[in-house]
Amino acid sequence: MKCLTSHLRSLIRQCTRRSSLPTGRKIHAIILTTGLANIPTSFLNNTLLQFYAACGDTFSARQLFDKIPSFYKDYVDWTALMFSYARHTFPRNALHLFVEMRRGGVNIDDVVMVCLFGVCAHLEDVGMGIQGHGCAVKTALLESVKVGNVVMDMYGKCGLVGEVRCLFEEMDQRSVVSWTVLLDNTVKWEGAESGRRVFDEMPERNEVSWTIMIVGYVRNGFTCQGFALLGDMLSLWGSSNFVTLCSILLACAQSGDVIMGRWVHVYALKLMGNWMNIMVGTALVDMYAKSGRISSAYKVFQHMPQRNLVTWNAMLSGLAMHGKGTLVLDIFPKMIKEVNPDDLTFIAVLSACSHSGLVEKGWEYFKNLESVYGLKPKVEHYTCMVDLLGRAGRLEDAEILIKHMPMPPNKVLLGSLLGSCSVHGKLQLGERLLRQLVEMEPFNTEYHILLSNIYAMAGKQDNANLLRQILKNRGIRKVPGMSSIHVGGQAHQFSAGDRSHPRMQEIYLKLDDVIRRLRSAGYVPNTTLHVFSGIERDNTEGVEEKEQALFSHSEKLAVCLGLISTKPGTPLYIFKNLRICQDCHSAIKIISKIYSRKIVVRDRNRFHCFHEGSCSCSDYW
Ligand code: ZN
Ligand code: ZN
């Protein structure tokens, strides 16, 4: 008998090592027929529990866990279940289990602590993190460098950078990881310059710390410093690994820094030749697409020797953002021959239809989602459809769709419909949506602005003013629009009416010139939609002031800097945090013609490529 149970245990352990869930389940079924598992001393249930936990079937693991009498449960069983929760399904249950462990007097070691703080960081649960910190002090586990590092990391992820620094200073022993956690958080929360001071102080550095510092520079627009450091790193380490290259490319995509991105591309080609690594290739596609170079993205994509689902999704959503809807629909059939599409794929496909006004095609894909591709439509897919119908002016159809949704609509979906109401001047629906949205998110100013646009369009200036008063009384401020442009190895950021740039005088002189030429080309500033441009006085000068405020919108200032600091004919790439306004959109169209420049603007939702007086979005955004 003893021999049989030990034989069965070793079989289960083999399944654990190979994470072979089906075989393990079969063995479990056989064991049930023998009744051996009911004898606690056989420890078969314990072995099975560890097997299910490791293979990610936390439900079965928990069932066995509850069956085993506490006397026969040891540290291994507890931690197996805790790790399974943390890694596979319900991270919060790992925290509950930790509390049970403490109450049950189960021994706790540094491995459990690392798991606990990992979960707290992931959930950004600082309350539980502080309790765990207390426990680590009491049990003297904080003396372990490993535990100290994860506590620091947890505080950093929760945004308490002061705590990170305190803990770091109190540590008796510090490893390169401790320094790296400090560096990472300093760069993230205090900027690249403060980060550099930590970096220079570090007694030793690994590839991770170098990468964090370079990425910090790129993300904050300091391309020159990023380049210098990358050069140092390469001469020190010989070459750079794929993870570093991908992190740099991701940072380039976020900041729109294509100079650095291109350099990494050339470097990757030298390193890998034609056999581009799939991760790096995908990061390149993403970087080029997000920094406005969609044709470069497509070229990299076509030349990749291997592509996976992530690559395809990056390509499709890139094309969608650039309004290349027909191309997305053209290559989609090729995709399903290579890989199985997932949720993200269809978000890209549907938003491509939306950005290109392909209503019927969008409907078709949406209807096929479950029947053909076996995917349950999620709220994101409904949002795409509502957006698609709303943009096309079919607001009634959008409302019907919302009524038939199996889940409640979220704020993104309703906000998108409100945006369509504002474009199509649907006053009543707009008012209804606003009421719903304000309940969900009382401090979001954008909804009020959209509704005020609807009022302004309907000629109800009084209501628009009332809304503005409400915002003012509540002390709600509008999110400031910011635009940035990369010139001379540096990102330059502007807010509306900004006067802080060192070349401010030249910029405003150029702006005067631009406006003069715009006016003679027949441009009329569109002031009706801008009741919230920050004008407080309502007098006869109002219109002129509104015009002035429109002229100094951040994207126009960025365009002017681009015009004065690059050679004639150089394309300009501008990144904006909010949606581009209608006035800037029509002004930049004309600028692209009179100054013969291609101007690409990435706003919050998509790309606009202005060329020869028209935009790639065909005024449909
Ligand atoms: Zn504007
Ligand atoms: Zn456009």
XYZ file of C-alpha atoms and ligand atoms in Angstrom:
623
model
C 0.000 0.000 0.000
C 2.719 2.389 1.006
C 4.540 1.569 -2.163
C 1.452 2.314 -4.285
C 0.804 5.741 -2.730
C 4.402 6.824 -3.149
C 4.270 5.634 -6.739
C 1.099 7.673 -7.372
C 2.638 10.755 -5.744
C 5.649 10.546 -7.986
C 3.356 10.209 -11.049
C 1.462 13.375 -10.058
C 4.726 15.215 -9.517
C 5.770 14.297 -13.036
C 2.537 15.826 -14.344
C 3.295 18.956 -12.298
C 6.746 19.271 -13.836
C 5.346 18.872 -17.351
C 2.271 20.988 -16.433
C 0.168 18.295 -18.033
C -3.310 19.046 -16.724
C -5.292 16.349 -18.627
C -3.029 13.453 -17.539
C -3.037 14.666 -13.957
C -6.827 14.827 -13.962
C -6.989 11.214 -15.170
C -4.679 10.079 -12.382
C -6.835 12.022 -9.922
C -9.933 10.157 -11.182
C -8.195 6.810 -10.676
C -7.103 7.772 -7.170
C -10.715 8.642 -6.293
C -11.812 5.093 -7.110
C -9.225 3.636 -4.715
C -10.297 5.728 -1.739
C -6.603 6.209 -0.891
C -6.921 9.998 -0.911
C -9.260 9.835 2.103
C -6.395 8.671 4.288
C -4.665 11.945 5.318
C -1.349 10.213 5.900
C -1.193 9.177 2.244
C -0.647 12.892 1.449
C -2.134 12.264 -1.995
C -4.489 15.225 -1.694
C -1.541 17.458 -0.816
C 0.371 16.375 -3.901
C -2.736 16.851 -6.052
C -3.335 20.294 -4.551
C 0.214 21.321 -5.470
C -0.300 19.911 -8.957
C -3.523 21.843 -9.613
C -2.054 25.023 -8.125
C 1.007 24.836 -10.364
C -1.088 24.154 -13.483
C -3.347 27.135 -12.833
C -6.527 25.258 -11.880
C -6.921 27.225 -8.657
C -10.525 26.142 -8.247
C -9.642 22.441 -7.894
C -6.622 23.351 -5.787
C -8.837 25.246 -3.364
C -11.330 22.356 -3.129
C -8.547 19.973 -2.107
C -7.052 22.567 0.210
C -10.351 22.821 2.100
C -10.627 19.030 2.286
C -7.258 18.443 3.936
C -7.428 18.660 7.758
C -5.297 21.583 8.962
C -3.053 19.266 10.963
C -1.903 17.641 7.697
C -1.370 20.905 5.803
C 2.065 22.375 5.785
C 3.808 25.491 4.530
C 4.191 24.062 1.013
C 0.428 23.602 0.597
C -0.350 27.126 1.768
C 2.225 28.785 -0.450
C 1.299 26.641 -3.471
C -2.262 27.936 -3.279
C -1.173 31.506 -2.576
C 1.176 31.542 -5.583
C -1.512 30.028 -7.757
C -3.958 32.783 -6.853
C -1.304 35.432 -7.394
C -0.144 34.089 -10.718
C -3.219 32.656 -12.355
C -6.624 33.859 -11.344
C -7.578 35.933 -8.347
C -4.649 37.960 -6.994
C -6.841 39.379 -4.245
C -7.485 35.875 -2.878
C -3.722 35.572 -2.353
C -3.973 38.478 0.077
C -6.889 36.860 1.918
C -4.913 33.655 2.157
C -1.947 35.513 3.595
C -4.184 36.862 6.368
C -5.428 33.306 7.033
C -1.836 32.096 7.173
C -0.945 34.683 9.797
C -4.011 33.770 11.879
C -3.297 30.069 11.556
C 0.267 30.560 12.762
C 1.773 29.165 9.556
C 5.458 29.906 9.155
C 6.174 32.759 6.785
C 9.409 33.250 4.906
C 10.877 35.684 2.414
C 9.373 33.822 -0.574
C 5.842 34.400 0.767
C 6.704 38.035 1.400
C 7.936 38.516 -2.168
C 4.659 37.052 -3.428
C 2.582 39.224 -1.080
C 4.196 42.511 -2.080
C 4.112 41.548 -5.745
C 0.336 41.201 -5.485
C -0.027 44.471 -3.512
C 2.004 46.260 -6.188
C -0.060 44.704 -8.965
C -3.344 45.691 -7.309
C -1.883 49.008 -6.100
C -3.302 48.075 -2.704
C -1.186 50.279 -0.487
C -3.330 49.539 2.627
C -2.493 45.861 2.524
C 1.066 46.771 1.539
C 1.511 48.830 4.722
C 0.155 45.938 6.837
C 2.568 43.578 5.109
C 5.395 46.029 5.741
C 4.521 45.984 9.459
C 4.514 42.209 9.418
C 7.896 42.128 7.674
C 9.337 44.358 10.386
C 7.867 42.188 13.182
C 9.135 38.943 11.707
C 12.542 40.489 10.941
C 12.075 39.414 7.325
C 12.644 43.007 6.205
C 16.320 42.457 6.948
C 16.471 40.329 3.808
C 17.536 42.502 0.877
C 15.102 40.664 -1.374
C 12.137 41.575 0.842
C 13.349 45.165 1.245
C 13.479 45.514 -2.536
C 9.932 44.264 -3.104
C 8.564 46.523 -0.354
C 10.266 49.476 -2.085
C 8.895 48.357 -5.417
C 5.385 48.069 -3.941
C 5.513 51.635 -2.597
C 6.795 52.853 -5.954
C 4.002 51.150 -7.896
C 1.506 52.766 -5.518
C 3.081 56.163 -6.235
C 4.635 56.771 -2.792
C 8.113 57.714 -3.948
C 8.954 59.296 -0.550
C 8.489 55.898 1.126
C 10.746 54.283 -1.454
C 13.529 56.692 -0.621
C 13.027 56.339 3.172
C 13.175 52.578 2.979
C 16.251 52.720 0.765
C 18.105 54.935 3.225
C 17.183 52.641 6.126
C 18.446 49.486 4.446
C 21.567 47.977 6.023
C 22.453 46.106 2.880
C 21.673 47.164 -0.661
C 21.989 45.180 -3.842
C 22.109 46.453 -7.394
C 18.392 45.644 -7.498
C 17.714 48.020 -4.570
C 19.484 50.783 -6.450
C 17.594 49.922 -9.619
C 14.214 50.121 -7.870
C 15.177 53.538 -6.501
C 16.372 54.651 -9.931
C 13.227 53.420 -11.671
C 10.928 55.252 -9.277
C 12.958 58.428 -9.268
C 12.912 58.564 -13.085
C 9.204 57.764 -13.154
C 8.032 60.205 -10.496
C 10.686 62.923 -10.409
C 11.944 63.015 -13.984
C 15.080 62.112 -15.895
C 17.327 64.738 -14.305
C 16.767 63.548 -10.711
C 17.042 60.009 -12.023
C 20.448 60.773 -13.484
C 21.751 61.830 -10.068
C 20.775 58.401 -8.672
C 22.272 56.701 -11.727
C 25.603 58.502 -11.247
C 25.694 57.547 -7.566
C 25.129 53.842 -8.199
C 28.113 51.727 -7.055
C 27.384 49.155 -9.781
C 24.929 49.022 -12.654
C 23.337 46.240 -14.622
C 21.683 46.231 -18.021
C 18.304 46.924 -16.446
C 19.508 50.124 -14.793
C 21.115 51.357 -18.014
C 17.902 50.643 -19.886
C 15.763 52.474 -17.309
C 17.949 55.577 -17.593
C 18.003 55.604 -21.406
C 14.261 54.985 -21.604
C 13.740 57.775 -19.057
C 15.571 60.207 -21.320
C 13.698 59.138 -24.437
C 10.316 59.255 -22.743
C 10.959 62.772 -21.486
C 12.108 64.003 -24.866
C 15.869 64.203 -24.143
C 16.991 62.392 -27.279
C 20.586 63.709 -27.209
C 21.204 62.554 -23.644
C 19.565 59.226 -24.453
C 21.900 58.743 -27.410
C 24.981 59.614 -25.379
C 24.078 57.100 -22.701
C 23.191 54.406 -25.228
C 26.657 54.881 -26.777
C 28.282 54.472 -23.344
C 26.236 51.378 -22.680
C 27.139 49.723 -25.954
C 30.848 50.392 -25.541
C 30.662 48.946 -22.031
C 28.481 45.890 -22.718
C 29.507 45.148 -26.288
C 25.974 44.748 -27.500
C 22.492 45.263 -26.296
C 19.872 42.602 -25.611
C 16.434 42.349 -27.182
C 14.625 43.436 -24.048
C 16.612 46.674 -23.953
C 15.941 47.348 -27.637
C 12.225 46.709 -27.180
C 12.028 48.982 -24.121
C 13.732 51.794 -26.011
C 11.408 51.329 -28.979
C 8.368 51.408 -26.707
C 9.588 54.680 -25.207
C 10.143 56.067 -28.724
C 6.582 55.093 -29.637
C 5.232 56.877 -26.594
C 7.169 60.093 -27.102
C 7.093 60.007 -30.903
C 10.893 60.086 -31.054
C 11.558 58.607 -34.468
C 15.244 59.609 -34.624
C 16.136 57.275 -31.796
C 13.670 54.699 -33.126
C 15.317 54.675 -36.554
C 18.731 54.318 -34.990
C 17.557 51.240 -33.086
C 16.149 49.898 -36.365
C 19.511 50.241 -38.115
C 21.275 48.715 -35.118
C 18.846 45.771 -35.066
C 19.461 45.155 -38.773
C 23.213 45.086 -38.165
C 22.736 42.724 -35.236
C 20.260 40.329 -36.807
C 20.472 40.853 -40.552
C 17.401 39.687 -42.371
C 16.327 37.367 -39.591
C 14.613 40.051 -37.502
C 13.695 38.877 -34.019
C 9.914 38.731 -33.727
C 9.744 40.837 -30.545
C 12.023 43.564 -31.880
C 10.261 43.557 -35.258
C 6.886 43.963 -33.582
C 8.225 46.812 -31.437
C 9.518 48.487 -34.630
C 6.128 48.185 -36.349
C 4.484 49.685 -33.273
C 7.057 52.487 -32.981
C 6.812 53.550 -36.640
C 3.011 53.388 -36.589
C 2.715 55.409 -33.396
C 5.179 58.054 -34.499
C 3.238 58.738 -37.676
C 5.390 56.770 -40.178
C 2.784 54.233 -41.200
C 4.464 53.321 -44.486
C 7.736 52.511 -42.669
C 5.739 50.395 -40.221
C 4.172 48.507 -43.103
C 7.549 47.947 -44.752
C 9.064 46.435 -41.586
C 5.954 44.306 -41.191
C 6.161 42.934 -44.718
C 9.837 42.034 -44.372
C 9.512 40.180 -41.085
C 10.397 36.499 -41.545
C 7.991 35.512 -38.756
C 4.939 37.227 -37.364
C 2.709 36.402 -34.419
C -0.642 37.641 -33.162
C 0.982 40.612 -31.386
C 2.701 41.677 -34.620
C -0.545 41.514 -36.575
C -2.470 43.402 -33.923
C 0.178 46.139 -33.829
C -0.007 46.469 -37.621
C -3.796 46.490 -37.822
C -4.325 48.986 -35.008
C -1.591 51.185 -36.501
C -3.347 51.198 -39.869
C -6.673 51.868 -38.140
C -5.247 54.893 -36.320
C -4.043 56.242 -39.638
C -7.469 55.840 -41.213
C -6.288 53.102 -43.601
C -9.522 51.171 -43.177
C -9.578 49.521 -46.587
C -6.020 48.239 -46.188
C -6.975 46.700 -42.832
C -9.886 44.885 -44.453
C -7.622 43.826 -47.346
C -4.967 42.179 -45.179
C -7.288 40.737 -42.546
C -8.022 37.571 -44.616
C -4.229 37.004 -44.857
C -3.962 37.320 -41.127
C -6.477 34.577 -40.345
C -4.438 32.205 -42.463
C -1.366 32.863 -40.267
C -2.786 33.281 -36.745
C -6.055 33.171 -34.820
C -7.486 36.655 -34.277
C -8.388 37.733 -30.731
C -10.359 40.523 -29.013
C -7.720 43.139 -29.784
C -7.716 42.245 -33.475
C -11.401 43.023 -33.740
C -11.076 46.245 -31.800
C -8.545 47.256 -34.476
C -10.752 46.057 -37.338
C -13.888 47.763 -36.013
C -12.107 51.010 -35.242
C -10.578 50.904 -38.744
C -14.125 50.727 -40.126
C -15.075 53.569 -37.800
C -12.187 55.867 -38.780
C -12.870 55.248 -42.458
C -16.662 55.412 -42.336
C -17.164 51.783 -43.443
C -20.448 51.245 -41.601
C -21.758 48.151 -43.402
C -18.405 46.338 -43.241
C -18.202 47.093 -39.535
C -21.659 45.628 -38.930
C -20.682 42.499 -40.807
C -17.572 41.880 -38.700
C -19.418 42.663 -35.503
C -22.158 40.156 -36.336
C -19.573 37.490 -37.267
C -17.593 37.971 -34.077
C -19.271 35.168 -32.170
C -20.701 33.008 -34.952
C -17.588 32.839 -37.138
C -14.642 33.619 -34.836
C -16.053 32.272 -31.566
C -15.362 35.473 -29.603
C -17.893 36.949 -27.188
C -18.302 40.657 -27.963
C -16.899 42.749 -25.118
C -17.839 46.254 -24.101
C -14.880 47.535 -26.168
C -16.401 46.039 -29.321
C -19.753 47.633 -28.546
C -17.914 50.911 -28.033
C -16.376 50.644 -31.498
C -19.803 49.968 -33.004
C -21.453 52.867 -31.171
C -18.598 55.054 -32.354
C -18.994 53.804 -35.921
C -22.751 54.384 -35.983
C -22.467 57.701 -34.154
C -19.898 59.139 -36.530
C -22.067 58.131 -39.471
C -24.942 60.051 -37.885
C -26.975 56.928 -37.127
C -27.483 57.824 -33.484
C -30.829 56.059 -33.199
C -29.254 52.757 -34.291
C -26.475 53.343 -31.760
C -29.056 53.818 -28.996
C -30.850 50.604 -29.973
C -27.543 48.716 -29.872
C -26.813 50.055 -26.382
C -30.244 48.905 -25.173
C -29.502 45.367 -26.353
C -26.056 45.136 -24.795
C -25.631 42.266 -22.319
C -23.537 44.516 -20.051
C -24.084 48.076 -18.800
C -22.465 50.766 -20.992
C -19.304 52.310 -19.608
C -18.155 55.931 -19.693
C -15.961 55.471 -22.771
C -18.929 54.209 -24.769
C -21.303 56.948 -23.584
C -18.592 59.589 -24.015
C -18.081 58.501 -27.607
C -21.814 58.794 -28.281
C -21.844 62.242 -26.661
C -19.030 63.215 -29.023
C -21.187 62.159 -31.974
C -24.128 64.141 -30.582
C -21.869 67.174 -30.490
C -20.849 66.677 -34.128
C -24.401 66.061 -35.314
C -26.069 68.605 -33.021
C -28.352 66.140 -31.187
C -29.385 68.240 -28.221
C -31.843 66.012 -26.355
C -29.816 62.822 -26.487
C -26.722 64.819 -25.591
C -28.337 66.212 -22.465
C -29.504 62.770 -21.397
C -26.032 61.279 -21.892
C -24.366 64.080 -20.009
C -26.536 63.454 -16.953
C -25.512 59.790 -16.984
C -21.841 60.599 -17.527
C -21.608 63.244 -14.832
C -22.956 60.707 -12.344
C -20.222 58.275 -13.366
C -17.426 60.805 -13.379
C -18.301 64.138 -11.754
C -14.907 65.717 -12.312
C -14.449 65.106 -16.002
C -14.722 68.462 -17.751
C -14.704 67.072 -21.249
C -18.371 66.050 -21.092
C -19.445 69.577 -20.182
C -17.390 70.946 -23.032
C -18.973 68.554 -25.525
C -22.470 69.470 -24.350
C -21.673 73.160 -24.468
C -20.599 72.673 -28.079
C -24.014 71.159 -28.798
C -25.686 74.171 -27.158
C -23.512 76.581 -29.092
C -24.357 74.848 -32.355
C -28.051 74.975 -31.574
C -27.689 78.701 -30.873
C -28.420 78.300 -27.164
C -25.635 80.515 -25.913
C -27.395 81.016 -22.557
C -27.312 77.310 -21.760
C -23.682 77.163 -22.823
C -22.868 80.020 -20.457
C -24.791 78.334 -17.649
C -22.746 75.204 -18.098
C -19.560 77.212 -17.962
C -20.751 78.779 -14.714
C -21.363 75.327 -13.237
C -17.824 74.295 -14.058
C -16.413 77.487 -12.593
C -18.427 77.179 -9.379
C -17.324 73.628 -8.858
C -13.754 74.700 -9.372
C -13.311 72.188 -12.167
C -10.483 72.961 -14.517
C -10.196 71.852 -18.060
C -7.383 69.372 -18.839
C -4.810 71.584 -20.558
C -4.126 70.742 -24.174
C -0.432 70.069 -24.783
C 1.361 69.577 -28.083
C 4.918 68.520 -28.640
C 7.287 68.398 -31.592
C 10.780 66.896 -31.914
C 13.297 69.411 -33.234
C 17.085 69.295 -32.907
C 17.214 66.147 -30.765
C 14.834 67.540 -28.188
C 11.082 67.395 -27.653
C 9.483 70.831 -27.308
C 6.206 71.029 -25.476
C 3.603 73.785 -25.752
C 0.375 74.612 -23.957
C -2.174 77.069 -25.358
C -0.877 80.652 -25.268
C 2.461 79.352 -23.984
C 5.203 81.974 -23.672
C 7.844 79.920 -21.918
C 9.785 78.632 -24.928
C 13.260 80.209 -25.381
C 12.438 81.031 -29.028
C 9.049 82.447 -28.099
C 9.540 85.748 -29.945
C 10.394 84.092 -33.260
C 7.512 81.645 -32.797
C 4.958 84.410 -32.340
C 6.384 86.398 -35.267
C 5.944 83.294 -37.399
C 2.431 82.844 -36.020
C 1.519 86.381 -37.160
C 2.866 85.576 -40.618
C 0.950 82.261 -40.704
C -2.319 83.921 -39.686
C -1.893 86.682 -42.281
C -1.369 84.119 -45.027
C -4.200 81.918 -43.718
C -6.619 84.842 -43.821
C -5.677 85.765 -47.353
C -6.253 82.116 -48.299
C -9.816 82.535 -47.063
C -9.578 81.028 -43.590
C -12.125 82.243 -41.026
C -11.450 81.363 -37.405
C -14.162 79.110 -36.028
C -15.021 80.707 -32.682
C -18.520 79.306 -32.177
C -17.357 76.035 -30.723
C -15.018 77.543 -28.194
C -16.954 78.780 -25.251
C -14.374 77.253 -22.941
C -11.162 78.607 -24.333
C -10.417 80.301 -21.039
C -12.025 83.651 -21.886
C -13.594 85.020 -18.755
C -14.935 88.413 -19.862
C -17.952 88.765 -22.086
C -17.713 92.121 -23.774
C -17.432 93.484 -27.252
C -13.825 92.423 -27.442
C -14.965 88.876 -26.804
C -14.816 87.692 -30.381
C -11.374 89.100 -30.937
C -10.132 87.525 -27.744
C -11.608 84.213 -28.724
C -9.788 84.469 -32.032
C -6.574 85.290 -30.253
C -7.001 82.276 -27.998
C -7.659 80.046 -30.988
C -4.563 81.306 -32.787
C -2.324 80.358 -29.893
C -3.591 76.791 -29.506
C -0.726 74.490 -28.629
C -0.684 72.649 -31.969
C -0.411 75.917 -33.898
C 2.561 76.994 -31.764
C 4.233 73.628 -32.363
C 3.665 73.986 -36.107
C 5.292 77.447 -36.023
C 8.368 76.121 -34.220
C 8.556 73.391 -36.830
C 8.313 75.898 -39.663
C 11.122 78.131 -38.362
C 13.520 75.386 -37.325
C 13.452 72.883 -40.192
C 14.385 73.141 -43.865
C 11.569 73.971 -46.323
C 9.671 70.845 -47.340
C 10.584 68.830 -44.214
C 7.514 67.003 -42.890
C 6.399 68.022 -39.380
C 5.220 65.537 -36.748
C 3.171 66.831 -33.845
C 1.785 64.955 -30.846
C -1.210 66.198 -28.934
C -2.709 64.815 -25.697
C -6.318 65.770 -26.515
C -8.433 65.629 -29.639
C -7.453 68.184 -32.256
C -10.052 70.977 -32.424
C -11.994 71.816 -35.534
C -10.330 75.183 -35.974
C -6.788 73.835 -35.765
C -7.807 71.061 -38.142
C -8.974 73.469 -40.850
C -6.060 75.868 -40.217
C -3.409 73.131 -40.511
C -5.005 71.866 -43.718
C -4.394 75.268 -45.293
C -0.913 75.576 -43.749
C 0.081 72.261 -45.360
C -0.801 73.781 -48.722
C 0.592 77.313 -48.456
C 3.878 76.202 -46.885
C 4.117 72.962 -48.931
C 4.640 70.807 -45.866
C 3.337 67.408 -44.919
C 2.103 67.796 -41.341
C 1.194 64.750 -39.276
C -0.716 65.295 -36.033
C -1.295 62.471 -33.589
C -4.182 63.390 -31.328
C -5.675 61.291 -28.566
C -7.618 59.085 -30.949
C -5.825 58.880 -34.262
C -3.436 60.377 -36.802
C -4.188 63.227 -39.154
C -1.895 63.479 -42.114
C -2.245 66.943 -43.672
C -1.011 67.244 -47.205
C -1.719 69.695 -50.041
C -4.653 71.235 -48.216
C -6.506 68.094 -47.155
C -6.343 65.579 -44.329
C -6.098 61.791 -44.419
C -9.156 61.586 -42.161
C -11.276 63.271 -44.860
C -12.658 65.449 -42.047
C -14.152 62.337 -40.516
C -12.860 61.942 -36.990
Zn -7.068 74.026 -31.703
Zn -7.878 65.045 -40.008
